[in-house]
Amino acid sequence: MNKIIECQNLGYTYDNGIKTPVLSALNLEINSAESLAIIGQSGCGKSTLLNLLGGIDKPTTGKVIINNSSLSQLSEEEITNLRAQHLGFVYQFHHLLKNFSALYNVAMPLLIRGDNTQIALKKSNKLLSDIGLQNRLNHRPAELSGGQRQRVAIARALINNPNCLLADEPTGNLDARNAQEILGLIMEFNQQKKTALILVTHDIKIAKKVDRFLTLKNGILV
Ligand SMILES: Nc1ncnc2c1ncn2[C@@H]1O[C@H](COP(=O)(O)OP(=O)(O)OP(=O)(O)O)[C@@H](O)[C@H]1O
Ligand SMILES: [Mg+2]
């Protein structure tokens, strides 16, 4: 099995004058095509962990290894490239660009890395159509429903065919039916495209649908 993301003895303490220890000596491995859910109470550090695994924040102690590269040995630019190449992110709050259409929001990761505009838009169009948004291509985030926005955010995370999707409560703000649909969509990518999945959720029912689930408690995964 191919390791996509690994962390060793990962620790994180926020320091804004007051020190808030969140993670301590946490170990985790995610292999290609695997699906993992992380559950835990609000404030236990789930979003913090995803940000470290994705190289968005730097650990206080320990290390994160993506595709056999240890992030601590890479420059910011190299980390950005590694992320663009291997990872897709769905944030807890969708973070779509409000002045851009769904089509451009999804194409953005490709445009940023310098892909041809026409090809990027064509890929974006195809992916949005695949997930049922062919009639909303030119809508901006404010003109979409919550579930539709979350679909756009998922399409944006998947447009670069990542090896691993990191999803932070992607269904947290949705009703049960929409949550089910969005989850189905994510699982479909996991199964068909073998995209590994790390899914943060409050919902034990969701956590039980994936290969394995871990609970984050007192700074470690159990
Ligand atoms: N910038 C910050 N400075 C100081 N403390 C922070 C900061 N961001 C988060 N924290 C604290 O770190 C802890 C972990 O936060 P985190 O956002 O990772 O929790 P979470 O498990 O994702 O919670 P939720 O389920 O509510 O999204 C929280 O107790 C929070 O108060
Ligand atoms: Mg969170």
Tab-separated table of C-alpha atoms and ligand atoms in Angstrom:
chain	number	residue	atom	x	y	z
A	1	MET	CA	0.000	0.000	0.000
A	2	ASN	CA	1.072	3.481	-0.878
A	3	LYS	CA	1.243	5.957	2.024
A	4	ILE	CA	-0.230	9.287	1.021
A	5	ILE	CA	-0.068	11.210	4.283
A	6	GLU	CA	1.707	10.319	7.475
A	7	CYS	CA	2.310	12.199	10.680
A	8	GLN	CA	4.683	11.296	13.484
A	9	ASN	CA	4.547	12.631	17.042
A	10	LEU	CA	2.550	15.574	15.832
A	11	GLY	CA	1.987	18.279	18.434
A	12	TYR	CA	0.364	21.672	18.174
A	13	THR	CA	-0.015	24.508	20.664
A	14	TYR	CA	-1.687	27.803	19.761
A	15	ASP	CA	0.157	30.742	21.255
A	16	ASN	CA	-1.524	34.133	21.231
A	17	GLY	CA	0.006	35.198	24.514
A	18	ILE	CA	-1.931	32.373	26.164
A	19	LYS	CA	-0.721	28.898	25.284
A	20	THR	CA	-3.468	26.486	24.186
A	21	PRO	CA	-2.129	22.953	23.695
A	22	VAL	CA	-4.357	21.111	21.219
A	23	LEU	CA	-2.495	18.101	19.815
A	24	SER	CA	0.195	16.021	21.473
A	25	ALA	CA	2.350	13.264	19.960
A	26	LEU	CA	-0.258	12.218	17.421
A	27	ASN	CA	0.503	9.477	14.880
A	28	LEU	CA	-1.506	8.696	11.766
A	29	GLU	CA	-1.080	7.059	8.373
A	30	ILE	CA	-3.412	7.201	5.420
A	31	ASN	CA	-2.935	4.897	2.453
A	32	SER	CA	-4.098	5.325	-1.111
A	33	ALA	CA	-7.820	4.720	-1.652
A	34	GLU	CA	-8.442	4.435	2.084
A	35	SER	CA	-11.276	6.320	3.783
A	36	LEU	CA	-10.904	7.529	7.345
A	37	ALA	CA	-13.244	9.544	9.543
A	38	ILE	CA	-12.104	11.593	12.509
A	39	ILE	CA	-14.689	12.406	15.130
A	40	GLY	CA	-14.445	14.316	18.375
A	41	GLN	CA	-16.072	17.055	20.407
A	42	SER	CA	-16.171	20.653	19.286
A	43	GLY	CA	-12.865	22.335	20.095
A	44	CYS	CA	-10.833	19.119	20.407
A	45	GLY	CA	-8.584	20.035	17.454
A	46	LYS	CA	-10.031	18.387	14.334
A	47	SER	CA	-9.677	21.434	12.088
A	48	THR	CA	-6.230	22.086	13.546
A	49	LEU	CA	-5.188	18.543	12.613
A	50	LEU	CA	-6.439	18.858	9.020
A	51	ASN	CA	-4.620	22.166	8.598
A	52	LEU	CA	-1.393	20.505	9.736
A	53	LEU	CA	-1.908	17.447	7.516
A	54	GLY	CA	-2.489	19.736	4.554
A	55	GLY	CA	0.616	21.808	5.252
A	56	ILE	CA	-1.428	24.956	5.885
A	57	ASP	CA	-0.077	25.326	9.434
A	58	LYS	CA	3.269	24.183	10.817
A	59	PRO	CA	3.432	21.703	13.720
A	60	THR	CA	4.905	22.770	17.057
A	61	THR	CA	6.498	19.322	17.359
A	62	GLY	CA	6.742	16.229	15.175
A	63	LYS	CA	6.386	15.989	11.435
A	64	VAL	CA	4.015	15.602	8.513
A	65	ILE	CA	5.038	13.557	5.462
A	66	ILE	CA	3.095	13.881	2.206
A	67	ASN	CA	3.927	11.486	-0.605
A	68	ASN	CA	7.240	10.630	1.065
A	69	SER	CA	8.327	14.277	1.467
A	70	SER	CA	8.725	15.654	4.977
A	71	LEU	CA	7.139	19.126	4.974
A	72	SER	CA	9.681	20.569	7.411
A	73	GLN	CA	12.357	20.120	4.755
A	74	LEU	CA	10.441	21.980	2.047
A	75	SER	CA	10.089	25.674	1.236
A	76	GLU	CA	6.669	27.384	1.289
A	77	GLU	CA	6.590	27.223	-2.490
A	78	GLU	CA	7.383	23.511	-2.530
A	79	ILE	CA	4.646	22.869	0.042
A	80	THR	CA	2.156	24.845	-2.045
A	81	ASN	CA	3.074	22.808	-5.116
A	82	LEU	CA	2.875	19.526	-3.231
A	83	ARG	CA	-0.563	20.474	-1.921
A	84	ALA	CA	-1.734	21.532	-5.391
A	85	GLN	CA	-0.543	18.243	-6.823
A	86	HIS	CA	-1.700	15.745	-4.215
A	87	LEU	CA	-4.400	17.197	-1.968
A	88	GLY	CA	-7.921	18.583	-2.162
A	89	PHE	CA	-9.494	20.569	0.666
A	90	VAL	CA	-13.123	21.031	1.597
A	91	TYR	CA	-13.251	23.559	4.427
A	92	GLN	CA	-15.682	23.707	7.345
A	93	PHE	CA	-17.063	26.941	5.868
A	94	HIS	CA	-16.907	26.634	2.105
A	95	HIS	CA	-14.520	29.596	1.430
A	96	LEU	CA	-15.656	30.024	-2.156
A	97	LEU	CA	-14.630	33.243	-3.899
A	98	LYS	CA	-17.745	35.383	-3.735
A	99	ASN	CA	-17.135	37.435	-6.868
A	100	PHE	CA	-16.590	34.414	-9.102
A	101	SER	CA	-19.097	32.037	-10.687
A	102	ALA	CA	-19.292	28.353	-9.773
A	103	LEU	CA	-17.484	27.585	-13.053
A	104	TYR	CA	-14.526	29.848	-12.174
A	105	ASN	CA	-14.430	28.812	-8.519
A	106	VAL	CA	-13.962	25.172	-9.526
A	107	ALA	CA	-11.454	26.032	-12.281
A	108	MET	CA	-9.418	28.259	-9.942
A	109	PRO	CA	-6.867	25.667	-8.697
A	110	LEU	CA	-6.049	24.853	-12.338
A	111	LEU	CA	-5.862	28.521	-13.362
A	112	ILE	CA	-3.609	29.333	-10.405
A	113	ARG	CA	-1.150	26.629	-11.381
A	114	GLY	CA	-1.082	27.995	-14.917
A	115	ASP	CA	-3.255	25.581	-16.900
A	116	ASN	CA	-4.760	26.812	-20.169
A	117	THR	CA	-7.958	28.771	-19.380
A	118	GLN	CA	-10.197	27.095	-21.969
A	119	ILE	CA	-9.129	23.608	-20.895
A	120	ALA	CA	-9.541	24.489	-17.195
A	121	LEU	CA	-13.059	25.837	-17.785
A	122	LYS	CA	-13.984	22.790	-19.819
A	123	LYS	CA	-12.857	20.464	-17.009
A	124	SER	CA	-14.741	22.578	-14.471
A	125	ASN	CA	-17.878	22.477	-16.619
A	126	LYS	CA	-17.637	18.681	-16.906
A	127	LEU	CA	-17.140	18.130	-13.170
A	128	LEU	CA	-19.951	20.503	-12.164
A	129	SER	CA	-22.226	18.781	-14.682
A	130	ASP	CA	-21.252	15.367	-13.278
A	131	ILE	CA	-22.447	16.481	-9.844
A	132	GLY	CA	-25.719	17.920	-11.083
A	133	LEU	CA	-24.903	21.613	-11.307
A	134	GLN	CA	-24.925	22.003	-15.096
A	135	ASN	CA	-27.627	24.685	-14.730
A	136	ARG	CA	-25.742	26.712	-12.119
A	137	LEU	CA	-22.373	27.234	-13.825
A	138	ASN	CA	-22.643	31.009	-13.897
A	139	HIS	CA	-24.168	31.490	-10.455
A	140	ARG	CA	-22.044	33.089	-7.758
A	141	PRO	CA	-21.869	31.506	-4.289
A	142	ALA	CA	-24.491	33.908	-2.858
A	143	GLU	CA	-26.899	32.787	-5.595
A	144	LEU	CA	-26.598	29.088	-4.675
A	145	SER	CA	-28.243	27.058	-1.919
A	146	GLY	CA	-26.116	25.779	0.969
A	147	GLY	CA	-25.988	22.260	-0.486
A	148	GLN	CA	-25.100	23.570	-3.939
A	149	ARG	CA	-22.302	25.710	-2.487
A	150	GLN	CA	-20.927	22.664	-0.732
A	151	ARG	CA	-21.018	20.725	-4.023
A	152	VAL	CA	-19.067	23.504	-5.722
A	153	ALA	CA	-16.534	23.409	-2.876
A	154	ILE	CA	-16.172	19.642	-3.341
A	155	ALA	CA	-15.751	20.010	-7.105
A	156	ARG	CA	-13.059	22.635	-6.509
A	157	ALA	CA	-11.254	20.225	-4.182
A	158	LEU	CA	-11.421	17.392	-6.734
A	159	ILE	CA	-10.639	19.245	-9.971
A	160	ASN	CA	-6.917	18.415	-9.762
A	161	ASN	CA	-7.596	14.667	-9.207
A	162	PRO	CA	-5.950	14.687	-5.770
A	163	ASN	CA	-4.584	11.544	-4.122
A	164	CYS	CA	-6.287	12.565	-0.906
A	165	LEU	CA	-9.323	14.658	-0.072
A	166	LEU	CA	-9.306	16.390	3.309
A	167	ALA	CA	-12.869	17.307	4.228
A	168	ASP	CA	-13.713	19.286	7.368
A	169	GLU	CA	-17.364	18.688	8.303
A	170	PRO	CA	-18.467	19.078	4.680
A	171	THR	CA	-22.069	18.338	5.647
A	172	GLY	CA	-22.134	20.205	8.955
A	173	ASN	CA	-24.485	22.988	7.844
A	174	LEU	CA	-26.833	20.887	5.723
A	175	ASP	CA	-30.145	19.150	6.338
A	176	ALA	CA	-30.160	15.350	6.527
A	177	ARG	CA	-31.073	14.794	2.870
A	178	ASN	CA	-28.466	17.175	1.483
A	179	ALA	CA	-25.877	15.825	3.894
A	180	GLN	CA	-26.580	12.311	2.641
A	181	GLU	CA	-26.217	13.396	-0.988
A	182	ILE	CA	-22.958	15.257	-0.412
A	183	LEU	CA	-21.535	12.336	1.521
A	184	GLY	CA	-22.568	9.975	-1.281
A	185	LEU	CA	-20.743	12.189	-3.754
A	186	ILE	CA	-17.543	12.135	-1.713
A	187	MET	CA	-17.719	8.367	-1.214
A	188	GLU	CA	-18.230	7.890	-4.944
A	189	PHE	CA	-14.932	9.654	-5.673
A	190	ASN	CA	-13.255	7.596	-2.991
A	191	GLN	CA	-14.474	4.357	-4.536
A	192	GLN	CA	-14.305	5.143	-8.249
A	193	LYS	CA	-11.217	7.350	-8.467
A	194	LYS	CA	-9.476	5.816	-5.449
A	195	THR	CA	-9.137	9.236	-3.866
A	196	ALA	CA	-8.122	8.672	-0.242
A	197	LEU	CA	-10.426	10.457	2.171
A	198	ILE	CA	-9.943	12.046	5.572
A	199	LEU	CA	-13.345	13.175	6.741
A	200	VAL	CA	-13.898	15.187	9.892
A	201	THR	CA	-17.398	14.875	11.287
A	202	HIS	CA	-19.455	15.181	14.467
A	203	ASP	CA	-21.740	12.446	13.233
A	204	ILE	CA	-21.027	8.893	14.335
A	205	LYS	CA	-23.460	7.525	11.705
A	206	ILE	CA	-21.369	9.144	8.970
A	207	ALA	CA	-18.135	7.964	10.583
A	208	LYS	CA	-19.357	4.362	10.445
A	209	LYS	CA	-19.796	4.474	6.662
A	210	VAL	CA	-16.070	4.745	5.923
A	211	ASP	CA	-13.260	2.154	6.208
A	212	ARG	CA	-12.233	3.157	9.728
A	213	PHE	CA	-12.844	5.929	12.210
A	214	LEU	CA	-10.770	7.427	14.992
A	215	THR	CA	-11.705	9.707	17.851
A	216	LEU	CA	-9.604	12.764	18.664
A	217	LYS	CA	-9.471	13.162	22.409
A	218	ASN	CA	-6.978	14.874	24.715
A	219	GLY	CA	-4.691	15.641	21.784
A	220	ILE	CA	-4.349	12.101	20.408
A	221	LEU	CA	-6.303	9.744	18.150
A	222	VAL	CA	-7.842	6.680	19.785
B	1	LIG	N1	-6.055	30.900	16.433
B	1	LIG	C1	-6.260	30.314	17.617
B	1	LIG	N2	-5.652	30.783	18.733
B	1	LIG	C2	-5.830	30.178	19.929
B	1	LIG	N3	-6.589	29.081	20.123
B	1	LIG	C3	-7.217	28.562	19.042
B	1	LIG	C4	-7.089	29.145	17.744
B	1	LIG	N4	-7.821	28.415	16.858
B	1	LIG	C5	-8.373	27.435	17.607
B	1	LIG	N5	-8.022	27.509	18.889
B	1	LIG	C6	-8.413	26.585	19.975
B	1	LIG	O1	-7.912	25.299	19.636
B	1	LIG	C7	-8.851	24.290	19.905
B	1	LIG	C8	-9.042	23.416	18.671
B	1	LIG	O2	-9.700	24.147	17.638
B	1	LIG	P1	-10.246	23.446	16.326
B	1	LIG	O3	-10.800	24.492	15.466
B	1	LIG	O4	-9.174	22.595	15.765
B	1	LIG	O5	-11.405	22.517	16.937
B	1	LIG	P2	-12.425	21.530	16.173
B	1	LIG	O6	-12.245	20.180	16.772
B	1	LIG	O7	-12.269	21.682	14.720
B	1	LIG	O8	-13.835	22.115	16.657
B	1	LIG	P3	-15.239	22.198	15.863
B	1	LIG	O9	-15.825	20.821	15.897
B	1	LIG	O10	-16.040	23.164	16.696
B	1	LIG	O11	-14.984	22.712	14.485
B	1	LIG	C9	-10.125	24.974	20.341
B	1	LIG	O12	-10.318	24.723	21.715
B	1	LIG	C10	-9.907	26.441	20.063
B	1	LIG	O13	-10.431	27.248	21.081
B	2	MG	MG	-13.484	22.436	13.202
